[in-house]
Every structure is written in C-alpha cells, then in structure tokens.
Coordinates of C-alpha atoms in Angstrom, one line a residue:
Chain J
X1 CA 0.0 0.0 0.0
X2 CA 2.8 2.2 0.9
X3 CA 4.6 1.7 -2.2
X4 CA 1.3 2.1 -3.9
X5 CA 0.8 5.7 -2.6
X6 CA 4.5 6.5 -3.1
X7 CA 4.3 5.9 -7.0
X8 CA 0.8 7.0 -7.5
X9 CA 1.2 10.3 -6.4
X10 CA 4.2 11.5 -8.6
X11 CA 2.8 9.9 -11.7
X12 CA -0.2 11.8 -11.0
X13 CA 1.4 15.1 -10.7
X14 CA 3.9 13.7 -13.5
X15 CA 0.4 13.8 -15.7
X16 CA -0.8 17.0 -14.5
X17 CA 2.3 18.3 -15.1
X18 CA 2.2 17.4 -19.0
X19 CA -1.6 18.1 -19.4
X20 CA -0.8 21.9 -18.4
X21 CA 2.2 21.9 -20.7
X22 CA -0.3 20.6 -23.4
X23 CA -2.6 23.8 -23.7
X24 CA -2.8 25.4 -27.3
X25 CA -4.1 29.0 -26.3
X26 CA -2.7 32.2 -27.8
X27 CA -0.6 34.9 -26.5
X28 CA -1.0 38.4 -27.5
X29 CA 1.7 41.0 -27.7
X30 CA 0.5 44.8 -28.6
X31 CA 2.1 48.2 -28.8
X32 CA 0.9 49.5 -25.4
X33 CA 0.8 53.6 -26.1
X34 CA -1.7 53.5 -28.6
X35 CA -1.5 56.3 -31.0
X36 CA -5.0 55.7 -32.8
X37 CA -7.8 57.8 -31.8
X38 CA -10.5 56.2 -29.4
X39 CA -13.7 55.4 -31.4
X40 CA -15.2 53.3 -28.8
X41 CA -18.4 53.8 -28.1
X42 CA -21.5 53.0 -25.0
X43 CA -23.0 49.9 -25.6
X44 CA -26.6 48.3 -24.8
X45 CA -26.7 44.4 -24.4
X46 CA -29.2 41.9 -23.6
X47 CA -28.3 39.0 -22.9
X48 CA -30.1 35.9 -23.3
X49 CA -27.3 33.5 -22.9
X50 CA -25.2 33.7 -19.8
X51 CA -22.4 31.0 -20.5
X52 CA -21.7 32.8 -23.9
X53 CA -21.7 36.4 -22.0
X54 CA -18.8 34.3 -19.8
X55 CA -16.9 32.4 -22.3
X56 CA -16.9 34.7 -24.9
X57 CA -15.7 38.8 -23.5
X58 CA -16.9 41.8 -25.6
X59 CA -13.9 44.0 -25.0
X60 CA -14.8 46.9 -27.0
X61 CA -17.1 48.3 -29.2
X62 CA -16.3 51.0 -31.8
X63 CA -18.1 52.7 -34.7
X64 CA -16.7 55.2 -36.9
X65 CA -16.6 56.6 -40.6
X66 CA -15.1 54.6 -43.2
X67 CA -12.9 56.0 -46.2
X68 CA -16.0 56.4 -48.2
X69 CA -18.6 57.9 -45.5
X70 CA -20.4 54.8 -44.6
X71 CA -20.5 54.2 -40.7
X72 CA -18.2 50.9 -39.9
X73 CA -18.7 49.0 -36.8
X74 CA -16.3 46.6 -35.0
X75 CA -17.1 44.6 -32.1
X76 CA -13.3 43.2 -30.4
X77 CA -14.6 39.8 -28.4
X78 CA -11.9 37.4 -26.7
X79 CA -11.9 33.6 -25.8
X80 CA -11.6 33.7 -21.8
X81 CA -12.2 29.7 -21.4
X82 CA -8.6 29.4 -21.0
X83 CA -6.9 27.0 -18.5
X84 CA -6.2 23.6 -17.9
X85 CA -9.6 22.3 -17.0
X86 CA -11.7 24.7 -19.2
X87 CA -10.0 23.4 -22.4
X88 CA -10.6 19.9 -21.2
X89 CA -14.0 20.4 -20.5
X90 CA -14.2 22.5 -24.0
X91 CA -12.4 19.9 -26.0
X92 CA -14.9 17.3 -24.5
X93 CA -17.9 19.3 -25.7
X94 CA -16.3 19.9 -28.8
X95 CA -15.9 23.7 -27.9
X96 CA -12.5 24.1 -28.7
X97 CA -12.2 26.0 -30.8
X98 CA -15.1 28.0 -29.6
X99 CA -17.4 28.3 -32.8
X100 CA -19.7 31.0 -32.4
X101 CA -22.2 32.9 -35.0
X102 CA -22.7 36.4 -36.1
X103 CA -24.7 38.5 -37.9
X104 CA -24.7 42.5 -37.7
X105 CA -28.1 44.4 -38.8
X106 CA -27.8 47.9 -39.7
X107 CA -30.9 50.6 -39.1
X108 CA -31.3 54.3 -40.6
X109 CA -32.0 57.1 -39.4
X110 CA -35.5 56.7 -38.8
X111 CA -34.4 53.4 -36.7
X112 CA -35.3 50.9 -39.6
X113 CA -33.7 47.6 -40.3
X114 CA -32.2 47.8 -43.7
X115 CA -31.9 44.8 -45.9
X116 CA -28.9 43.8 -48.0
X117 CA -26.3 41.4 -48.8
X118 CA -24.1 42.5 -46.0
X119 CA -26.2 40.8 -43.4
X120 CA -25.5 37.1 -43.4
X121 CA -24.9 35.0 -40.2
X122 CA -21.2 33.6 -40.6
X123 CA -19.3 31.2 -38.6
X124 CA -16.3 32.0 -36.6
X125 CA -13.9 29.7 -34.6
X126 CA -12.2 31.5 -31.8
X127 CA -9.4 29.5 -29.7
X128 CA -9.0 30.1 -26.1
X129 CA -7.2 33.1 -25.5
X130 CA -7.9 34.5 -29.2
X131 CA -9.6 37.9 -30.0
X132 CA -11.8 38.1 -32.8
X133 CA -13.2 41.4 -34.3
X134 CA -16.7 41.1 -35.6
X135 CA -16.8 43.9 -38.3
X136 CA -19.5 45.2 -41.0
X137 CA -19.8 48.3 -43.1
X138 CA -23.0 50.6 -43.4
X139 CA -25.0 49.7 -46.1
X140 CA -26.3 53.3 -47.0
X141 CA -24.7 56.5 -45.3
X142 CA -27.6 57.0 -43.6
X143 CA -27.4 53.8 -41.6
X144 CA -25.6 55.3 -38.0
X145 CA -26.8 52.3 -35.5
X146 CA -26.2 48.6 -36.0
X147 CA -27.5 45.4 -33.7
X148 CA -24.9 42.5 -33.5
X149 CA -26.4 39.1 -32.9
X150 CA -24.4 36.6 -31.8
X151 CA -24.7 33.0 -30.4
X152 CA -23.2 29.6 -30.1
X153 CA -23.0 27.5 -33.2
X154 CA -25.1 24.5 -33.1
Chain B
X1 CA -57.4 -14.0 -22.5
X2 CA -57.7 -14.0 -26.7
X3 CA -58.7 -10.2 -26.0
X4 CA -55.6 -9.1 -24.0
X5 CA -53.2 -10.6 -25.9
X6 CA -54.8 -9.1 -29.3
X7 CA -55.1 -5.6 -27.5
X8 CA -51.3 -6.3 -26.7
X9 CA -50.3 -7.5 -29.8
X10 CA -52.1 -4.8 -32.0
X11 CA -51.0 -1.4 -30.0
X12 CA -47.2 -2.0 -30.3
X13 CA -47.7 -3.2 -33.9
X14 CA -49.5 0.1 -34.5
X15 CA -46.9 2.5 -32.5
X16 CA -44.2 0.9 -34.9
X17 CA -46.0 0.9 -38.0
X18 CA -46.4 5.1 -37.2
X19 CA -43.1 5.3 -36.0
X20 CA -42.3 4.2 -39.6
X21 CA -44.7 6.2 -41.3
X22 CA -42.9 9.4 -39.8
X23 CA -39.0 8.1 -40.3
X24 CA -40.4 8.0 -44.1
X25 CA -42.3 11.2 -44.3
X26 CA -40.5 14.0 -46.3
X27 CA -40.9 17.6 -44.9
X28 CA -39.7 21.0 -46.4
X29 CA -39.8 24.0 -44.8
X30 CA -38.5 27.8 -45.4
X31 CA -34.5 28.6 -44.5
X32 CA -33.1 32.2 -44.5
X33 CA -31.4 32.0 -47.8
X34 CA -28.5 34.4 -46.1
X35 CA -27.7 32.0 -42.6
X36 CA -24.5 30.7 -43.7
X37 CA -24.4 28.4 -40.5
X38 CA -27.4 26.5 -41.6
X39 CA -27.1 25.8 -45.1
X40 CA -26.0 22.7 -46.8
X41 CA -22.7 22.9 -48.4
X42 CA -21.4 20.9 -51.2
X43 CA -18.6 18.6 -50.4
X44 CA -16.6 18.8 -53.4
X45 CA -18.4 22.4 -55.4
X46 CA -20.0 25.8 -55.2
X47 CA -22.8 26.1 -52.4
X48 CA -25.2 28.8 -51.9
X49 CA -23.6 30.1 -49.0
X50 CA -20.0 30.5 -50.8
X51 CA -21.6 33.2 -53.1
X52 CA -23.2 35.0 -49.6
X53 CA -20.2 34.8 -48.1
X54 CA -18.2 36.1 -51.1
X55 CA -20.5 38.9 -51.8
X56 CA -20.5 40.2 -47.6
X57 CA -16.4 40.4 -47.5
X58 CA -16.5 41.9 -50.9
X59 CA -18.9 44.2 -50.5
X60 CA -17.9 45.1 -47.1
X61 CA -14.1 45.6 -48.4
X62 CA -15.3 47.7 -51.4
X63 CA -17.4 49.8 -49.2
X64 CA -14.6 50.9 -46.9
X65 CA -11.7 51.3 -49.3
X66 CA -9.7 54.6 -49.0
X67 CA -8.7 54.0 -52.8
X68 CA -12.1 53.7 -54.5
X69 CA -13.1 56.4 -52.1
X70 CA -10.5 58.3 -53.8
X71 CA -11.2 57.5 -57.1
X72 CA -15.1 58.5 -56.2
X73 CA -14.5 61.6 -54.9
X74 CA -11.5 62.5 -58.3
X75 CA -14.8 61.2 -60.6
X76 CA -17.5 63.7 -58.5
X77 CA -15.1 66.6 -59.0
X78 CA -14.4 66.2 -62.5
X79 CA -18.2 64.9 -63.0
X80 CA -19.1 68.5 -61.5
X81 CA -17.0 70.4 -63.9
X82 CA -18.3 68.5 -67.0
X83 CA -21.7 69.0 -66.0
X84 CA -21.1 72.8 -65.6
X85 CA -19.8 72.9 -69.3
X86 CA -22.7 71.1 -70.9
X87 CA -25.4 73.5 -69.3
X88 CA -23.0 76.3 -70.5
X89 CA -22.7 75.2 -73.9
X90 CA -26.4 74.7 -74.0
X91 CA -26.9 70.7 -74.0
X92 CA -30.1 69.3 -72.8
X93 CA -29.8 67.7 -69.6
X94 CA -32.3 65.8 -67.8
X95 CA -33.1 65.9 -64.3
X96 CA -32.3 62.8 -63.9
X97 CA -29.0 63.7 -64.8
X98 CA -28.0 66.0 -63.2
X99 CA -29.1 64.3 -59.9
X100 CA -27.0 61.7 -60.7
X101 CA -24.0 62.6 -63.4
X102 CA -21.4 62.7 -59.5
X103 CA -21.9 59.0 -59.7
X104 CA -20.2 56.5 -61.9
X105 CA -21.4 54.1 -64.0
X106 CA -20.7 50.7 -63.4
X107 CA -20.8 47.8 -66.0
X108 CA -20.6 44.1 -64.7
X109 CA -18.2 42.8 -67.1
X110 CA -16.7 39.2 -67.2
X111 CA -15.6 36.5 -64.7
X112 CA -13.7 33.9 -65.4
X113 CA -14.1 30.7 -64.8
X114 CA -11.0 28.6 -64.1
X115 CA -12.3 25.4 -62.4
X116 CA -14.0 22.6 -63.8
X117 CA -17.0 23.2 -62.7
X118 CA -20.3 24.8 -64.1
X119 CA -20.5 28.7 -62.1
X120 CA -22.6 31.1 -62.7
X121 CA -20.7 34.2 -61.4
X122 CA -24.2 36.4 -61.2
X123 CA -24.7 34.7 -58.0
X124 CA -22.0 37.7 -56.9
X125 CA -21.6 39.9 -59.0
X126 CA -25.6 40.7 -58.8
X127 CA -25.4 40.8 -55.0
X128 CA -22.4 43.5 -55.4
X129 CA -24.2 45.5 -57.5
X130 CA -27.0 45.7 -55.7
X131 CA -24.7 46.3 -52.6
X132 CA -22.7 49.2 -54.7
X133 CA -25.8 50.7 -56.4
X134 CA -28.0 51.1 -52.6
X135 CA -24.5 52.6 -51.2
X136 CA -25.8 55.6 -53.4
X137 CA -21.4 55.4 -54.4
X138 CA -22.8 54.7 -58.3
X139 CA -25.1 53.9 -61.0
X140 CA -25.1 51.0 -63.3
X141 CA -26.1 50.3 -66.7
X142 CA -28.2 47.3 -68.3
X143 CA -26.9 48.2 -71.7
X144 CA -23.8 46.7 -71.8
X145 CA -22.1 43.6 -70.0
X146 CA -19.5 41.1 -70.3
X147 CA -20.0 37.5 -71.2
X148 CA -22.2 35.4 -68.6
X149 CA -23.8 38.9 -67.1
X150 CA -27.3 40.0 -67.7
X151 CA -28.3 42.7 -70.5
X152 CA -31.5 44.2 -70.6
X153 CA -32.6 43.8 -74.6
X154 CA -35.3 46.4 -73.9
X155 CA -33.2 49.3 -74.0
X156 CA -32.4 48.6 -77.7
X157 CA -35.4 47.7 -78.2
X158 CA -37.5 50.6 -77.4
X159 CA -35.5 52.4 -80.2
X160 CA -37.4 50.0 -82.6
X161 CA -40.4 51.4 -81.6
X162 CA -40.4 53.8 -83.6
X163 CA -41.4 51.7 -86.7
X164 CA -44.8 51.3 -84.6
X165 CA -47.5 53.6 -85.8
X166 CA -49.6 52.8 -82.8
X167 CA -46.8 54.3 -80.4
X168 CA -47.6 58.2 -79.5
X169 CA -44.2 59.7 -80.7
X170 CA -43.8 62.3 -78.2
X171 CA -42.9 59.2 -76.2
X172 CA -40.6 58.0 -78.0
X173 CA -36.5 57.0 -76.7
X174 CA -34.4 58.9 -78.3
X175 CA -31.3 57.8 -79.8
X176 CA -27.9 59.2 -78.6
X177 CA -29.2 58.8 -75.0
X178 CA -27.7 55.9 -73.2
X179 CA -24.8 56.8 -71.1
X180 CA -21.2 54.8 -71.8
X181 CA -20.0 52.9 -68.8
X182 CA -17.2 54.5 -66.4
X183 CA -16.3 51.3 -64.3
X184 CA -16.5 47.9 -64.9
X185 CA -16.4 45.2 -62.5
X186 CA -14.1 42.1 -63.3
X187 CA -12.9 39.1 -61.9
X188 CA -11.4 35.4 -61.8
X189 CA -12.6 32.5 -60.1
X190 CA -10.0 29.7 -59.2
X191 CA -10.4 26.0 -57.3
X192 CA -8.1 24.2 -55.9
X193 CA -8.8 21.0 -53.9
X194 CA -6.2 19.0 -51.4
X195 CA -6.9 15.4 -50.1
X196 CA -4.6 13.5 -47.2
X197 CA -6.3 9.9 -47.2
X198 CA -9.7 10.9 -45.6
X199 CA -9.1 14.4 -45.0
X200 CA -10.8 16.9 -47.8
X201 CA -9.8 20.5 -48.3
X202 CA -11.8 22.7 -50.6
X203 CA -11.0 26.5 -51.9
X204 CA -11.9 29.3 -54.4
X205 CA -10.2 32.0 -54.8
X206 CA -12.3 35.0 -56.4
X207 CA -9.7 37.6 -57.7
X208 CA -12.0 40.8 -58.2
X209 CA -10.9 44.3 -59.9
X210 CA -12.8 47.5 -60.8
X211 CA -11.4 49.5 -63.9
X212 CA -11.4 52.6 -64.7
X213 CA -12.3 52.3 -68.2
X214 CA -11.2 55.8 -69.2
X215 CA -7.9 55.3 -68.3
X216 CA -7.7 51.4 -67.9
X217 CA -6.6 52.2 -64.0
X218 CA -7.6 49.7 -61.8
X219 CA -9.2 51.7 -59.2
X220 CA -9.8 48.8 -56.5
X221 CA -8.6 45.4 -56.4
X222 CA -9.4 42.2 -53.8
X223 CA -8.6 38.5 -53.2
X224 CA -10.4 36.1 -51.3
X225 CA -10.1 32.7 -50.3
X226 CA -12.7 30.6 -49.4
X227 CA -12.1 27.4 -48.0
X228 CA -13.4 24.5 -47.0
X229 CA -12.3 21.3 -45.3
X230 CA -14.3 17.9 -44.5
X231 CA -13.1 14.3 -43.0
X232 CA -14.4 11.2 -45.2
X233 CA -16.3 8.8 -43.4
X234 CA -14.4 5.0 -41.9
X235 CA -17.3 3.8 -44.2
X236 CA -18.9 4.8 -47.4
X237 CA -17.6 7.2 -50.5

C-alpha cells in the first residue's frame, strides 16, 4: 500500500504536469501607447445566454466613418475559457475552438432595419485566448446604428 | 385472455408501423437563404452560402476602401466640372442627370471561370451591384455587359419602336441617350482541392478588380479565399 501511494502520487502530478504543458491558447503582444484615436463607443446588451456572455468577452465596441462615409462598426470579443480544466472540458464538448455565429443588422436614421447582402450570419472559430473582431460596413450613409447578434454555433 | 393478448399485440404493432410512417415522411420548410451556418454545403463544389459569403467580404471591403473612395470623390469633381460645361454650352440635360451625373457608371463585365466546374458568377456579382448601387457610391447600366452577365434587350429595343405607328411619338426614346460605362467590375474565379487519405480540403479564390475604363486604371482590387475542409467517413464514399 505504501509503495502504492508513493508511485501513484508522482505519476499523477507527473500527468498533470504534462496536461498543463499541453494547452494550445494564444498569447498576445500589442504596442501598449496606442497612437490611434478612441472610437469606442456606449454599448446596450441583452443577454439571453449567460455561458456565452462568460466564455466569450466583448472587450470593445467601436463605430466610426469609413474612407467612403459609410458608418463601420467593429465589435473586439476574446476567448476567456482558457486553463487547464476549461480546455478539457471545452475539448470534451467539442468547444474548442469556440465556434460562435454572427450576424450584424444595420438601421437608418429613422431606426429601420435595412436589408442587404451584407447581413449574413457567418461562422467563426475563436481559440482560447484568441480575440476576434466582428466587423461590418453601413450599407447606406444613412445607416448610424447597428444590432450585432451573436450566439453559439449548433 | 384471446382479448388481451390481441389488444397487446395490435398497440405495439400500431406505435411501430407510425413510427415508420414518420421516419419516411419527407418535410420541407422555409431557410433564411442568407444563414451561412445552416445551409447545406457541397462537399466537393459551389454552395449557396459561398456566393453569400463572397459577396459580404467583398462588398464590405469595397465599401470601406480609401482607394475607391479616392477615385469616387476625383470622378464627382471632375463629373461636377463637366456637367457645368454642358449646361453652359447649351446641352439638354435631364433631371435625372443632373441628380446623378457625381456618380459613376458601373458595368458588370466578365468573370472567369477557371475550375471545372459549371459557375454562374451572377450569383456575386448581382449581389455586389445591388450592394454598390444602394451605397448611393454609383449607377449601373443594363446596356452593356461582359459574357455570362445579364443585358437588358429592352433598352435597344424601345429604339425599334419607332417603326410602330400605334406608339404616340412624343414618347418616344431617343437615340444618342444611353450613357457609356465608367467602371466595370471584373474578376477570376479559381479552385483548388487537397486530399490526405480521408481528410478533404476545398478553396476558391475569387480575384475581383474594378477598372477605370477611361484610363484602364484599376481603381480597387481584392482577393479572397474561401475554403473549406471535410473528413471522409471510416465507411462509405
């Protein structure tokens, strides 16, 4: 029994030792003084599903002109089910990577959906630690607010 | 005792002769033509959600490029200046025209096809237009097109009608009124396909450019890869 405990222990922390060293998240590096102007914006969520609010972090929000006057929105959203036991439990549910869909829906100025090519629901993977950035462009140049949908693939 | 074992005999019989009945019933139902995420994709071709997809990054790339911005806002100047010289030297110009002469006019013109496959390439370049034409950035014209995009015969056509007696001529189309083209929209389409024993991969590249045609600048250009990758089953083709 002794010697059963003695060698049991070590190979266990031997395994958990090469599980942790087994995680495939990314690593960011950044320029930290940014020099580009701030075009984030207040934002208004409901939420609907709570483990996508958790696994999936909206980090910022911006809208701002484009080059040719139409109103471009981008939504910067990052993979936080990182770690050795959330990846496990991920890869067992077939959640990593995290696919998750999108679809942005553009209103004018008197607050009406507009239809048009531009709004499709896509796909995206995102891997644990990854930030994606959700982006779409105006349709019209009188299209100022947008809606972004999103929700976990099926 | 007959009874029970008839009653008992009969009800399962019955549950599995509906539970068949449903298994073989066909159903079809209504899909949003744009959700990407449902639709069903081709293993080894086109699908419908290719050309969505390929129309949304386009169109959302065209929309926000500082170069065809540029080349917009060079064509409303010049546009402007035009215009001003026409109504000075007296032409005729329709409201219609002059609402609208800041804009370019686009021309869908060909793209090629360089897989082995059957593609109709108006399954984009439709969708861009529409995209480019409701961005209020141009016009576009019916009257001319390259090979495999749509021309509207009744343009022409409404010049015959002035054979017809029965047509009130004060309603007649003039000739020497359809506008030449200022941009045309061109492109390339090519496949490539990969296979490691039951691993797929599927791509298209679509290779678009817009031209200038009265310079033969290219005034925006854009590559995009679409790919798509699928494991074969242990069993089956």
């Amino acid at each position: 029994m002794k010697h059963g405990r003695k060698t049991l222990l070590p190979a266990v922390g031997v395994l958990l030792l090469l599980a942790t060293g087994c995680q495939n998240t990314v690593n960011t590096v950044e320029n930290a003084d940014k020099s580009a102007a701030s075009t984030t914006i207040k934002d208004k969520r409901f939420v609907t599903d709570g483990f996508l609010r958790n696994r999936l972090l909206l980090r910022s929000v911006r809208l701002a002109p484009g080059a040719s006057g139409n109103m471009v929105a981008e939504v910067a959203a990052t993979n936080v089910r990182t770690g050795f036991f959330s990846e496990l439990w991920s890869s067992l549910t077939g959640e990593n990577p995290y696919p998750v869909d999108y679809k942005f829906t553009w209103q004018n100025a008197d607050g009406m959906t507009v239809e048009t090519p531009l709004s499709a629901w896509r796909t995206v993977q995102v891997i644990p630690g990854e930030t994606v950035y959700f982006k779409s462009v105006a349709p019209t140049p009188d299209c100022r607010d947008f809606i972004l949908n999103v929700k976990e693939s099926e | 005792m007959k009874k029970l074992t008839a009653v008992t005999a009969v009800i399962p019989a019955g549950c599995a002769a509906l539970a068949l009945l449903a298994g073989c019933a066909t159903s079809s139902e209504y899909v949003d033509a744009s959700d990407t995420t449902i639709a069903v994709k081709n293993k080894d071709r086109m699908s419908s959600s290719d050309w969505v997809i390929i129309s949304q990054e386009a169109g959302n790339a065209l929309l926000s490029s500082p170069l065809f911005a540029e080349y917009l806002e060079a064509y409303r100047i010049d546009a402007e200046k035009a215009l001003k010289k026409a109504e000075a030297a007296g032409e005729e110009l329709s409201t219609r025209e002059k609402m609208t002469a800041m804009k370019p006019l686009l021309m869908l013109s060909t793209i090629q096809n360089n897989t082995s496959e059957h593609i109709d390439a108006k399954l984009m370049t439709e969708r861009l237009r529409e995209v480019l034409f409701n961005s209020g950035k141009v016009r576009f014209t019916t009257y001319a097109a390259g090979e495999g995009q749509s021309i509207d015969a009744a343009t022409a056509a409404a010049r015959q009608l002035q054979n017809d007696p029965n047509v009130k001529k004060r309603t007649l189309m003039k000739k020497g009124k359809v506008n030449a083209y200022d941009l045309s929209l061109a492109g390339v389409i090519i496949k490539q396909t990969a296979q490691d024993g039951r691993a797929n991969e599927l791509s298209y590249t679509f290779s678009l450019t817009l031209t200038d045609n009265n310079t033969g600048e290219g005034v925006w250009a854009y590559t995009k890869e679409i790919k798509r990758q699928h494991m074969q089953g242990g069993f089956g083709w």
